[in-house]
mmCIF file with all atom_site columns, C-alpha atoms in Angstrom:
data_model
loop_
_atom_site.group_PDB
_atom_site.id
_atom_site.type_symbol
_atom_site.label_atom_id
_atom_site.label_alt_id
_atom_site.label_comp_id
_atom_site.label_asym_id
_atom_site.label_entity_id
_atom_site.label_seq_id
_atom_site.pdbx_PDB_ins_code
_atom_site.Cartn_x
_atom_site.Cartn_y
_atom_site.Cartn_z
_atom_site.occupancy
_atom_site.B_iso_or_equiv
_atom_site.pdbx_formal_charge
_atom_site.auth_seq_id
_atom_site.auth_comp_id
_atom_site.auth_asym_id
_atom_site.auth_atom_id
_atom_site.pdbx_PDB_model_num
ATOM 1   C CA . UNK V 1 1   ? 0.000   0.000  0.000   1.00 50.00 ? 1   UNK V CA 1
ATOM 2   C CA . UNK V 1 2   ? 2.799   2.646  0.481   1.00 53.00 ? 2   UNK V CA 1
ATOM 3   C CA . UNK V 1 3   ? 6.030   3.173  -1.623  1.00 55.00 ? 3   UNK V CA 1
ATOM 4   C CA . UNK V 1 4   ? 9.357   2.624  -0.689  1.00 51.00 ? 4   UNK V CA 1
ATOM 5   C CA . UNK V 1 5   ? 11.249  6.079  -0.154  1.00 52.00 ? 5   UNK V CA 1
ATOM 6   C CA . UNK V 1 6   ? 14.554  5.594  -2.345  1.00 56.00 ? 6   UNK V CA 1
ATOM 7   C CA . UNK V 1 7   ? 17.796  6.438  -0.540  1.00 56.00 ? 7   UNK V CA 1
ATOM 8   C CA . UNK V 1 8   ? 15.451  5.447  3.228   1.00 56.00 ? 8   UNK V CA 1
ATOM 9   C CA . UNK V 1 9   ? 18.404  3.798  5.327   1.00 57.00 ? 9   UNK V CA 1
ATOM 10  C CA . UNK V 1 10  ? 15.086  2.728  7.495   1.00 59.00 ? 10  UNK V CA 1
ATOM 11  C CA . UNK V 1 11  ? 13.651  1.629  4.019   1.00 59.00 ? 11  UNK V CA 1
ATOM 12  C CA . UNK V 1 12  ? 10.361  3.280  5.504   1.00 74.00 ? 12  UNK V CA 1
ATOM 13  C CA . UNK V 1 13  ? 7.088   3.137  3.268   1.00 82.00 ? 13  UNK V CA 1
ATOM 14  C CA . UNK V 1 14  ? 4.923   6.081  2.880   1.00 83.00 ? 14  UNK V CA 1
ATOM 15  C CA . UNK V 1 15  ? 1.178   5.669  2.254   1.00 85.00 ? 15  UNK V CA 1
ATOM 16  C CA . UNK V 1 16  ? -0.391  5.880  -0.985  1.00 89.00 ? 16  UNK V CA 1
ATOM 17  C CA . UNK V 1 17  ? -1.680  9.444  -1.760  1.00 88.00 ? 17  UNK V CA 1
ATOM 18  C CA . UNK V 1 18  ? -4.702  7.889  -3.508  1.00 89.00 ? 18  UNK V CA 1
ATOM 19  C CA . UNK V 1 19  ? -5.803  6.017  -0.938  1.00 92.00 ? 19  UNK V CA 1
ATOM 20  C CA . UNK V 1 20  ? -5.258  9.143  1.404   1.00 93.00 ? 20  UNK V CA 1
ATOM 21  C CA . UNK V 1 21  ? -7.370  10.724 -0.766  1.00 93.00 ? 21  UNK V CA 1
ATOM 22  C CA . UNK V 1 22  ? -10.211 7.829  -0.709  1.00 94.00 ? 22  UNK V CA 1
ATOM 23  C CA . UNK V 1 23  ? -10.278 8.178  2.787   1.00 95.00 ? 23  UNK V CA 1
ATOM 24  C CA . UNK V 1 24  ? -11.757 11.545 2.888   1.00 95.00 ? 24  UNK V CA 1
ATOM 25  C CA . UNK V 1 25  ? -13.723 10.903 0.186   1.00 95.00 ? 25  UNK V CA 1
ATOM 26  C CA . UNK V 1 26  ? -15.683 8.027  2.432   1.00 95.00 ? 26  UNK V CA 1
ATOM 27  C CA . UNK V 1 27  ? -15.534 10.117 5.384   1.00 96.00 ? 27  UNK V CA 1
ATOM 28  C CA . UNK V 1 28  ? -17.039 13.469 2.855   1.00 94.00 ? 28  UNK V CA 1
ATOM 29  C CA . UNK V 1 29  ? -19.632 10.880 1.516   1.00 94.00 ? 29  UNK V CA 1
ATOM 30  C CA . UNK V 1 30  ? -20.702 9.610  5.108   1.00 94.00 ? 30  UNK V CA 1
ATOM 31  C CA . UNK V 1 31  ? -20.762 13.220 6.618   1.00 92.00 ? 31  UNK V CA 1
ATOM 32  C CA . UNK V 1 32  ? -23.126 13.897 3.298   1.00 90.00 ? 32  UNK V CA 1
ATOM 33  C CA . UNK V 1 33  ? -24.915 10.639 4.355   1.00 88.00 ? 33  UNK V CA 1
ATOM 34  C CA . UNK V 1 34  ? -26.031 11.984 7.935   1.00 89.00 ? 34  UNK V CA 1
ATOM 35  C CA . UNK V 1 35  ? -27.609 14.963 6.240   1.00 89.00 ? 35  UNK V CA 1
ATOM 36  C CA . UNK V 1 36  ? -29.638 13.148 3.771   1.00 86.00 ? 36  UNK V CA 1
ATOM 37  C CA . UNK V 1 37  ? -27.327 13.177 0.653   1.00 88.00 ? 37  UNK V CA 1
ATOM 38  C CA . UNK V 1 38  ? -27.313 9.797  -0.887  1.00 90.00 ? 38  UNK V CA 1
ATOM 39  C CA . UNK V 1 39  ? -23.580 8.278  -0.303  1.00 92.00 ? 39  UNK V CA 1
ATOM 40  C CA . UNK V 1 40  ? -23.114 8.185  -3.337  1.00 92.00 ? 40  UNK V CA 1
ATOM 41  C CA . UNK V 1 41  ? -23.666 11.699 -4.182  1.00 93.00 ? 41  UNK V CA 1
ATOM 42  C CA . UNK V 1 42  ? -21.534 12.454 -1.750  1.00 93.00 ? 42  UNK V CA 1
ATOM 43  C CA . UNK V 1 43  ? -18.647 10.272 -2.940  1.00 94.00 ? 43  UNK V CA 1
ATOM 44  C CA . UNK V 1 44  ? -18.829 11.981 -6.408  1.00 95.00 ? 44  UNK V CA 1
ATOM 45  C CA . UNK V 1 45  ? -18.371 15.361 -4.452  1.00 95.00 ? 45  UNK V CA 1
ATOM 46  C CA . UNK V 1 46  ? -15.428 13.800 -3.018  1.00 95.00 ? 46  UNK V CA 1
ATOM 47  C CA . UNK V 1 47  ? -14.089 12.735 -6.258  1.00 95.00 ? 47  UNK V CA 1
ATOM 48  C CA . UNK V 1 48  ? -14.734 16.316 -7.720  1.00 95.00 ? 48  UNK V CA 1
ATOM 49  C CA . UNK V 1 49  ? -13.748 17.998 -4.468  1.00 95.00 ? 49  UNK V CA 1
ATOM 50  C CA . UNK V 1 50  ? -9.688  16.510 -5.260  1.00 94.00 ? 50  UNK V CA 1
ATOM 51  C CA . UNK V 1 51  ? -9.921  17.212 -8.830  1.00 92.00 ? 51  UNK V CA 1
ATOM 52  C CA . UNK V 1 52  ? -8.085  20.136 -10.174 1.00 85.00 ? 52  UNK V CA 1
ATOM 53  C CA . UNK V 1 53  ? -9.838  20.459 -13.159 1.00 92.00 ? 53  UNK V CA 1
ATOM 54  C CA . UNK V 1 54  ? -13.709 20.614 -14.720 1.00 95.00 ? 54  UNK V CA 1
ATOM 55  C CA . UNK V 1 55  ? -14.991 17.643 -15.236 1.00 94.00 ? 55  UNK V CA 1
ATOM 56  C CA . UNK V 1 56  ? -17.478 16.202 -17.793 1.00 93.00 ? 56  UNK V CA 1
ATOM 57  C CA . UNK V 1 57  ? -20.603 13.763 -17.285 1.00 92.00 ? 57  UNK V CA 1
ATOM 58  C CA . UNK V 1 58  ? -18.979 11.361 -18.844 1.00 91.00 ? 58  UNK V CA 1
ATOM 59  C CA . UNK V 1 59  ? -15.678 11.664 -16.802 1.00 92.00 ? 59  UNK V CA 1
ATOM 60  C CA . UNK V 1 60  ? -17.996 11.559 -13.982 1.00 93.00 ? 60  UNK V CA 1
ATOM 61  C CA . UNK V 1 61  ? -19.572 8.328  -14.718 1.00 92.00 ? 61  UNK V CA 1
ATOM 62  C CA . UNK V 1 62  ? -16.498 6.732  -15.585 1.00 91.00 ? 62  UNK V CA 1
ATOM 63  C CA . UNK V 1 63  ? -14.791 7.515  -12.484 1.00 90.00 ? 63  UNK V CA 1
ATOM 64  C CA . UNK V 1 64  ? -18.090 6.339  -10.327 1.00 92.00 ? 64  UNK V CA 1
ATOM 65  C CA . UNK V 1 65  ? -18.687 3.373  -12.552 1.00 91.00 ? 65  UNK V CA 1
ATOM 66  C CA . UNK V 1 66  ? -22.375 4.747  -12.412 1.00 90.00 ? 66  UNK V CA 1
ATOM 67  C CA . UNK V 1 67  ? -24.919 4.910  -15.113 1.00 89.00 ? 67  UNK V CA 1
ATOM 68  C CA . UNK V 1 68  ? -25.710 7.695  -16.656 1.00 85.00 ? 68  UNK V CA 1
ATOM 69  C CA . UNK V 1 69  ? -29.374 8.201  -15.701 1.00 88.00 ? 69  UNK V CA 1
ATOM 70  C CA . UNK V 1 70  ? -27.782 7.873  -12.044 1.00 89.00 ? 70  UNK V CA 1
ATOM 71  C CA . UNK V 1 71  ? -24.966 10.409 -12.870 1.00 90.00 ? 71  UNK V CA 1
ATOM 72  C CA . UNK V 1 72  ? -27.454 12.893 -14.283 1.00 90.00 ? 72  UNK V CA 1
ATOM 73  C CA . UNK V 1 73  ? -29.626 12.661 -10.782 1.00 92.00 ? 73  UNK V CA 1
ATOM 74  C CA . UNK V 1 74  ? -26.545 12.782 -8.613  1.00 93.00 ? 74  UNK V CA 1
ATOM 75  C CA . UNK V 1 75  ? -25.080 15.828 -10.799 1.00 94.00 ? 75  UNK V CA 1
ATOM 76  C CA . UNK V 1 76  ? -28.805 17.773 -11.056 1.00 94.00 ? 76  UNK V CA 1
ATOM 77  C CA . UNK V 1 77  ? -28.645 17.389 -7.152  1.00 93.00 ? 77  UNK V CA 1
ATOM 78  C CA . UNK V 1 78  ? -24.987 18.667 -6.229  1.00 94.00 ? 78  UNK V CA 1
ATOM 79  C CA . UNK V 1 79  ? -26.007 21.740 -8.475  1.00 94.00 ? 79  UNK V CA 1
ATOM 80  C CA . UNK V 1 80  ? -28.998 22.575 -6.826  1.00 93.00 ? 80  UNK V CA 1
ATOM 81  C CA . UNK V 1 81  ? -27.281 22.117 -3.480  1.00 91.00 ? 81  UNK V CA 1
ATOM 82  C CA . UNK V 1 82  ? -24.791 24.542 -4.809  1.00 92.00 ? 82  UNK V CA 1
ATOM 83  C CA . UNK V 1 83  ? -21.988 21.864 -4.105  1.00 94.00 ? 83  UNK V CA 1
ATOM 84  C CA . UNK V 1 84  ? -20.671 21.762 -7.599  1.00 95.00 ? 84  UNK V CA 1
ATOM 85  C CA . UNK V 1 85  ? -21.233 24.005 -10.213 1.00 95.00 ? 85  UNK V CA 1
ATOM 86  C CA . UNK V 1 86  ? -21.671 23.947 -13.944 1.00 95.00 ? 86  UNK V CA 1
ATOM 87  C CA . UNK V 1 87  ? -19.153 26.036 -16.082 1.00 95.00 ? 87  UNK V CA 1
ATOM 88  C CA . UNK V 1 88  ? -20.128 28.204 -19.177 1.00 94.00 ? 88  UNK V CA 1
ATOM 89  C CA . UNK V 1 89  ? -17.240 26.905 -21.157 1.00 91.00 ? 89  UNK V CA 1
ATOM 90  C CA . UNK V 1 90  ? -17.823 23.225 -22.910 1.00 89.00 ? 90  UNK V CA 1
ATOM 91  C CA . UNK V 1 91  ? -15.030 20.362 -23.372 1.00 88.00 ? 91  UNK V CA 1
ATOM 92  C CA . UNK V 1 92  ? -15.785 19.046 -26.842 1.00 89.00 ? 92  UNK V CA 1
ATOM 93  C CA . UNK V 1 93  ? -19.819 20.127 -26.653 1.00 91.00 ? 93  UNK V CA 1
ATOM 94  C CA . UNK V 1 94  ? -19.926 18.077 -23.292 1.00 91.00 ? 94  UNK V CA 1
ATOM 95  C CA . UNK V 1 95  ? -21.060 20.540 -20.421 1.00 93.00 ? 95  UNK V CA 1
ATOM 96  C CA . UNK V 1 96  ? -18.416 20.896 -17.436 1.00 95.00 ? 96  UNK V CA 1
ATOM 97  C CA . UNK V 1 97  ? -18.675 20.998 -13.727 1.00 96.00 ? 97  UNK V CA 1
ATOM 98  C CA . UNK V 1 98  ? -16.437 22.186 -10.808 1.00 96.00 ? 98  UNK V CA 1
ATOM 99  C CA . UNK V 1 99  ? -17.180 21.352 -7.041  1.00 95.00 ? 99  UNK V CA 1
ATOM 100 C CA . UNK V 1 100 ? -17.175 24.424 -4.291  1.00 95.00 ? 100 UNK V CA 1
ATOM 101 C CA . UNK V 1 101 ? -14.074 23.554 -2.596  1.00 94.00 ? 101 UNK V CA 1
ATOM 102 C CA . UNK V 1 102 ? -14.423 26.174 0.347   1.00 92.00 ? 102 UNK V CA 1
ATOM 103 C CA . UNK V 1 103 ? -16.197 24.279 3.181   1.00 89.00 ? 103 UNK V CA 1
ATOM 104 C CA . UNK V 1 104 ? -17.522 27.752 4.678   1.00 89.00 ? 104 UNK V CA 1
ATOM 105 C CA . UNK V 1 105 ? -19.795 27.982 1.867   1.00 91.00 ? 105 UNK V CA 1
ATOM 106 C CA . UNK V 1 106 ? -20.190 24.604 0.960   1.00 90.00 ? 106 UNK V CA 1
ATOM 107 C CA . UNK V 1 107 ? -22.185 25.116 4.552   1.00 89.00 ? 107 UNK V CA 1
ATOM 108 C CA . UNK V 1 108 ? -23.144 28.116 3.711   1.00 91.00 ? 108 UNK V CA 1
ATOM 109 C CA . UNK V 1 109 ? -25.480 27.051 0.466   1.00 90.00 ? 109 UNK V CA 1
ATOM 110 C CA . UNK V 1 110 ? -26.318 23.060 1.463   1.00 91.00 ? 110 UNK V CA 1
ATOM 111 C CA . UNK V 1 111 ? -27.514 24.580 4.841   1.00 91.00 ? 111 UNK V CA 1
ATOM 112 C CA . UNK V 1 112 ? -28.571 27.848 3.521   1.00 93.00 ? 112 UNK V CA 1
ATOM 113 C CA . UNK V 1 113 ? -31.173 26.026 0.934   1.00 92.00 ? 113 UNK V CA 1
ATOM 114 C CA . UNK V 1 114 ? -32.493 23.798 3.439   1.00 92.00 ? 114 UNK V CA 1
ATOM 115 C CA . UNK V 1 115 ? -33.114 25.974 6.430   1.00 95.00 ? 115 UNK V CA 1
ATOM 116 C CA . UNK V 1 116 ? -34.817 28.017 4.002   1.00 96.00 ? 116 UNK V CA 1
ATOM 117 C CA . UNK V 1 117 ? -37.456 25.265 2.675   1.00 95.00 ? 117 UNK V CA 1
ATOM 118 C CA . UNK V 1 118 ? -38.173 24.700 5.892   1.00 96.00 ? 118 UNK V CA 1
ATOM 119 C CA . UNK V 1 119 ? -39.000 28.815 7.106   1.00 97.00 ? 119 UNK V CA 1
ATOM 120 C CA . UNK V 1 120 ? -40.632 29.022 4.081   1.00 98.00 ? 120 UNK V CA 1
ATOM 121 C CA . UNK V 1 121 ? -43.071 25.401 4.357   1.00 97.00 ? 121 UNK V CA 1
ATOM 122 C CA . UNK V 1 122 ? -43.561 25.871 8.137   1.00 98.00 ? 122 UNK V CA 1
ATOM 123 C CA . UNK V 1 123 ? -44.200 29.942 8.038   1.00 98.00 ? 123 UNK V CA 1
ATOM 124 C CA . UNK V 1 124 ? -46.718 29.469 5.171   1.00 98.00 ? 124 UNK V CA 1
ATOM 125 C CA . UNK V 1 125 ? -48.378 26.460 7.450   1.00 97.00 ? 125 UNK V CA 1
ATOM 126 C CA . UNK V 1 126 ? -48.489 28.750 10.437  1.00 98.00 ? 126 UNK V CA 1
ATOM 127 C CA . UNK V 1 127 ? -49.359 31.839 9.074   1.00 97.00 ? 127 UNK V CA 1
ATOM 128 C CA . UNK V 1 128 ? -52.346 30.116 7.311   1.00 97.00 ? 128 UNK V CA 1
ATOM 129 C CA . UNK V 1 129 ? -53.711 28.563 10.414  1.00 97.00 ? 129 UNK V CA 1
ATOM 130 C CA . UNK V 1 130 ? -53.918 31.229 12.864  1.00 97.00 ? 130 UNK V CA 1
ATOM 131 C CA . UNK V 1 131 ? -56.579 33.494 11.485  1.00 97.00 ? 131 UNK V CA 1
ATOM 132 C CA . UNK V 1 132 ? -59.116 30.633 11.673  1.00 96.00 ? 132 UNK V CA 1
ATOM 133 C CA . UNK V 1 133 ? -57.756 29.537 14.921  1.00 96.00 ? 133 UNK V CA 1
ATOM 134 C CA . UNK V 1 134 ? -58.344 33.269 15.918  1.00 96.00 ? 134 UNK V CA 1
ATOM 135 C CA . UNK V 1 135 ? -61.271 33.131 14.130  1.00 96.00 ? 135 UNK V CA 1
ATOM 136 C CA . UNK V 1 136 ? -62.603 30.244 15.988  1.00 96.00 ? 136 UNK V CA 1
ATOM 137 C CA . UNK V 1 137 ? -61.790 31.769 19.450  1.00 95.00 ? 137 UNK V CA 1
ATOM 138 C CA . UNK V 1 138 ? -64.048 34.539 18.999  1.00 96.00 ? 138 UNK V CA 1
ATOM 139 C CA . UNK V 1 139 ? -66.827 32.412 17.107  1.00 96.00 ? 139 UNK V CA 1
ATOM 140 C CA . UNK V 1 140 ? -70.093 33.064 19.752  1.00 94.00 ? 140 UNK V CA 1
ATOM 141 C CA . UNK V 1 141 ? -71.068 29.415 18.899  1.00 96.00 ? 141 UNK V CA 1
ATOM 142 C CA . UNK V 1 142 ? -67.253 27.826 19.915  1.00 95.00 ? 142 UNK V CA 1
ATOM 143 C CA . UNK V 1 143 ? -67.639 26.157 23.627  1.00 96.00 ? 143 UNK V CA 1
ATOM 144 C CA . UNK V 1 144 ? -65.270 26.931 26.255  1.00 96.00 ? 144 UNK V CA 1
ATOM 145 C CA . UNK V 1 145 ? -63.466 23.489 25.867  1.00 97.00 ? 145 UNK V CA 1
ATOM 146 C CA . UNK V 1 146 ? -62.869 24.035 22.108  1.00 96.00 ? 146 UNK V CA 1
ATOM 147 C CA . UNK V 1 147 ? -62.110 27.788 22.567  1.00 96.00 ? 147 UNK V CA 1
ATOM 148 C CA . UNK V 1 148 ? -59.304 26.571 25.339  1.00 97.00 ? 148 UNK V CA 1
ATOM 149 C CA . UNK V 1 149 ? -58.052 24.266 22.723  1.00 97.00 ? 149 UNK V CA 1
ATOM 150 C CA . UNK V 1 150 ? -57.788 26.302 20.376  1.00 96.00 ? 150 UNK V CA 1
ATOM 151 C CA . UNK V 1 151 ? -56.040 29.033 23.164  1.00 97.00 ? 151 UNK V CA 1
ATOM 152 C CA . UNK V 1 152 ? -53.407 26.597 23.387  1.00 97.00 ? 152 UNK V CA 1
ATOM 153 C CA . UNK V 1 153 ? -52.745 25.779 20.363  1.00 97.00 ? 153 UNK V CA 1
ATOM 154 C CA . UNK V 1 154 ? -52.488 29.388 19.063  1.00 97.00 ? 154 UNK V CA 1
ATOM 155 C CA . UNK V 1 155 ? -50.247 29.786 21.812  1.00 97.00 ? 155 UNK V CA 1
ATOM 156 C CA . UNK V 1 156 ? -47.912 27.078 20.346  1.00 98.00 ? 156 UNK V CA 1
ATOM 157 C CA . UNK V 1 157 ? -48.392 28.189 16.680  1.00 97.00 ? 157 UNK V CA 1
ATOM 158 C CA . UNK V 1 158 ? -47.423 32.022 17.967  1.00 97.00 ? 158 UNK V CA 1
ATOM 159 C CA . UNK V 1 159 ? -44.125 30.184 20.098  1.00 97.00 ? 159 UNK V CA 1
ATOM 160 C CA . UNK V 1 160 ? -43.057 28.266 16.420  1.00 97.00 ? 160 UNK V CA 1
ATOM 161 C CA . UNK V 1 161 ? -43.908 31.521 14.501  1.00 97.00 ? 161 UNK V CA 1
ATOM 162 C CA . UNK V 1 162 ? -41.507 33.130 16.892  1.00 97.00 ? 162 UNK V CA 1
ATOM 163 C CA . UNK V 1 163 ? -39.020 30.299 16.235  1.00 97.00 ? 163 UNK V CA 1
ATOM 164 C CA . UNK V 1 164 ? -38.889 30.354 12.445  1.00 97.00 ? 164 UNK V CA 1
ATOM 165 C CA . UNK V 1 165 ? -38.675 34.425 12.392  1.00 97.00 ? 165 UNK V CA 1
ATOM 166 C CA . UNK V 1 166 ? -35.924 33.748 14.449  1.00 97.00 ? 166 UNK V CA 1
ATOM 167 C CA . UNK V 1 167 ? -34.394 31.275 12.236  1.00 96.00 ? 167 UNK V CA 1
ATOM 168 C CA . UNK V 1 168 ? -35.207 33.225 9.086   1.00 97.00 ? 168 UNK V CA 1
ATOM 169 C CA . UNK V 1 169 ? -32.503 35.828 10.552  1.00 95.00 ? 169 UNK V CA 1
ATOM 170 C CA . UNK V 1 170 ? -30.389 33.211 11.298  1.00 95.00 ? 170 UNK V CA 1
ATOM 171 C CA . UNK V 1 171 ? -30.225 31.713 7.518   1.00 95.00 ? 171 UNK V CA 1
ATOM 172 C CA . UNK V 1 172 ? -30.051 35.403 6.106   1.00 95.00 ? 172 UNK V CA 1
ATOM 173 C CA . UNK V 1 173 ? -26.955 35.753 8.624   1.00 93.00 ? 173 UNK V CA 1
ATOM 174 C CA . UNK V 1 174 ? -25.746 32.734 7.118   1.00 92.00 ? 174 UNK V CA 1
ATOM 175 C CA . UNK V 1 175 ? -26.268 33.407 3.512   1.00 90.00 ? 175 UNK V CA 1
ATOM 176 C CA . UNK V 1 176 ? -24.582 36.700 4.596   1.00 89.00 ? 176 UNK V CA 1
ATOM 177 C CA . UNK V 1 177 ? -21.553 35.091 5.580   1.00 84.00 ? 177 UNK V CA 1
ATOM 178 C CA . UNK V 1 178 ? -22.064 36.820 8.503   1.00 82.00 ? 178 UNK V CA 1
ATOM 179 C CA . UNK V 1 179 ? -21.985 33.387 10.969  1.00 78.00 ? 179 UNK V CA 1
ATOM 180 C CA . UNK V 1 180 ? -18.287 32.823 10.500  1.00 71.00 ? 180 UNK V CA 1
ATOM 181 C CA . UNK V 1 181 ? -17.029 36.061 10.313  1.00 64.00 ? 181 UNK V CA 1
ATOM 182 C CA . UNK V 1 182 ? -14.019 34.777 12.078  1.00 56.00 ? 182 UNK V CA 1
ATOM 183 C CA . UNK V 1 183 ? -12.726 32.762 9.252   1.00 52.00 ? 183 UNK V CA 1
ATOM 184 C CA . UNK V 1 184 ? -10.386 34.854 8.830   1.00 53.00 ? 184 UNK V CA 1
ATOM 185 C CA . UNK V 1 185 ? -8.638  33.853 12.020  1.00 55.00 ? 185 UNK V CA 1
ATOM 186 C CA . UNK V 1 186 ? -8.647  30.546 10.647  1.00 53.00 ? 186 UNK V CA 1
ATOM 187 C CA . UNK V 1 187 ? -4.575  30.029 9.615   1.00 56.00 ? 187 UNK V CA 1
ATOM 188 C CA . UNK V 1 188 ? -4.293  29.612 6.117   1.00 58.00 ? 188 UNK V CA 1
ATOM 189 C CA . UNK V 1 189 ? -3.410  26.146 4.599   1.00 56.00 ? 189 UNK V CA 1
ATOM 190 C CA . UNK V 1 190 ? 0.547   26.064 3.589   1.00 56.00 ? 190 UNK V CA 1
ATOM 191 C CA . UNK V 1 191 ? 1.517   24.782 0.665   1.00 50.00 ? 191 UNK V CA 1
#
């Protein structure tokens, strides 16, 4: 698995760069995993992370050994994550992609997107809910046990509401860039 340094007195092996690489890929891919990315979505944003160039569909599938109805899913799903990104230039009429290699805002769009389906789904849900609770408070014909019922759920509905306000600041802080300010103070990778 390693190669032989030449000249070693010790004869000492170092590991294979490749399989360095592989390792992080898993380890990118099961991260991915725990946040609902298929694995092995998340393996071919691995595989594009280390490359140093564009790559095509078909370079893609090749290097996954994936179809390419499965390539075309796994590729339509890193864009709209904002994990890789489809160049204007072509290679030979094929289209090319690049993968965001800045973890900050690799965060900063997968997170970002999601946080805000779920402001947007839940806030909608609220929002149309509480007039007719409201309205069902004040109804003359609502009985005290459905009117306290109602109380307490409105209650809860105006506590979430509260919630995903607060969390709609919290995405815009994070679409910002705003959350990690300090990333500056961060050392910078040598070379």
């Amino acid at each position: 698995m390693g190669k032989e340094i030449v000249g070693n007195p010790n004869h000492l092996s170092l590991p294979d760069r490749s399989a360095l690489r592989e390792r992080v890929i898993e380890a990118i891919a099961n991260t991915m995993d725990l946040y609902g990315v298929n694995h092995t979505f998340g393996k071919l944003y691995g595989v594009m992370y280390f490359e140093d160039r564009p790559m095509t569909l078909e370079e893609m599938k090749t290097s996954m050994n994936m179809s390419k109805s499965n390539m075309s899913y796994a590729v339509r799903s890193l864009t709209e994550s904002q994990m890789i990104y489809k160049l204007d230039e072509k290679k030979e009429r094929q289209d090319q992609y690049v993968a965001e290699t800045d973890f900050f805002r690799t965060f900063q769009n997968f997170f970002g997107l999601k946080l805000q389906r779920e402001v947007d789904v839940m806030l909608e849900g609220i929002r149309e809910v509480i007039p007719d609770l409201t309205t069902m408070i004040l109804a003359k014909h609502t009985t005290a046990q459905e009117r306290e019922e109602a109380l307490r759920d409105l209650h809860k509905l105006q506590h979430a509401e509260q919630y995903y306000v607060w969390l709609q600041g919290f995405v815009d802080r994070l679409r910002e860039g705003k959350l990690y300010e300090q990333k500056s103070e961060i050392p910078e990778q040598q070379d």
